[in-house]
Phi, psi and omega in degrees: 000134181287152180267141178269138183249126172271105188290349182256005190268086178257137176264171184301320180300315179295324179295318176298313180297321179303312182294322187275316191255341185247318183306315181295338185276316186235302183301319183297311177299324180286331181298321179301317180293320179296317179295321178297319179293323182282327179052061176300143182245157180306133177086357182283157173260126189232140170241133177251112187265135189059054189288343182060229180269007164097022182296317178287321181304314183291322177297319178296320180299321178296322183287318185278341173073183186294342177271355179263186180215138178227132176239127173258125182244131176213149181287335191259114180303324182295323176296317181293326175301314180293320179299315181295328183282346181281152180298135179282141178281168170290147181124215184293147171290137182258134174250130181254129180228138173277135178179162179272144176297334181276353178208072186297136180279054187223153181284157176299145170048048186244000184226151179270335187212132174245130180242148175208110180252124170054039180234328189303325183294340181263352184288131179301325179233091185295320181297319179296321180295317179292323176297324176294323175301315180298318184299316187277351180276140172290159175307131184085356179294163187239156175230145175219126186228140169231150178216153174296147177277218181298147180297123178287159183303323181303318179282331174300319179297315179298316180299315180299316182292321177299317181293324183277325188258339186241297186198128183295346178277341189294328176302340178300326178297313181293324177296325178295323180301324186250035191261000181250120180268167173304318181298316180292321178304312180296319180297318180296316181290318176299318182294335178268008175075021173289153179248165176052045182286128173232139177227126177226152178246130176242157177247126179251133173265106184256127180267121188244168175298170177304159190310307183297320181296314181293321180308311184281328174300318181290308185297325183291344179255007180260162177293350178266006184303316182299320180292323181286310184287343179277356177278170183284165184303323182296316179294318180294322179294319178295321176300310182297314182300318181296308183295313183299318179298318184279346177271358184299331179295344183255009181264129176223126181053044176069010176244149174275129182249120180254119173269102187249123174275138183227125176268129180241122180245137173230154180197172182226144178281000000 
């Protein structure tokens, strides 16, 4: 019988590892682009939905300054624990709240800007989450969302190897990561009655650690970590050997280079 994977089920260990080993590699570089697209202004009230350990939340706090307000909302208590433990930036005081994207613990029309980085693809009800963004925004408020684009070849290789060497269900997690298209982003925002919807895709060249190191850094911060690490040494070794050999085409100067397409959507209420 195949095992079901809860893609949102992160434990404290994974949350710590996520902040230390994964955020600097992918979320942090993408956060800068999302903040530039959103353009938070001094004194604004901002909510960061699916804030994780707070990389976007902190950037927003710096932009809105001491007269603004920033709330980071995440479903996972362990992520919020790590976020709270991190040094606060200069700027707005940050409030961390546990809550679902589909039922935000926030009042109607109370924020100027809603942000969501690398989270929408995991929400069980994406339309409900986007409708919640609309609900909590004041008239004229803005939203900025980013999601990964099409699955790059580097991740296709990892998905294939996970399915062959570990568990045939595991590629489903990686497919979920890359499951929101530009078309769906626009449809979701239009369906929630947002105006001035724009969606653009940019390509980021991300320099990552060498193949074996990145493979395990990535897998260890995902909800499938337990299934992968719980297999025997032989299966893990075959997974690593397969992936590392096939990733050699993406190695430059001893670093793995990921060409990642990212869709960034902005709109106004």
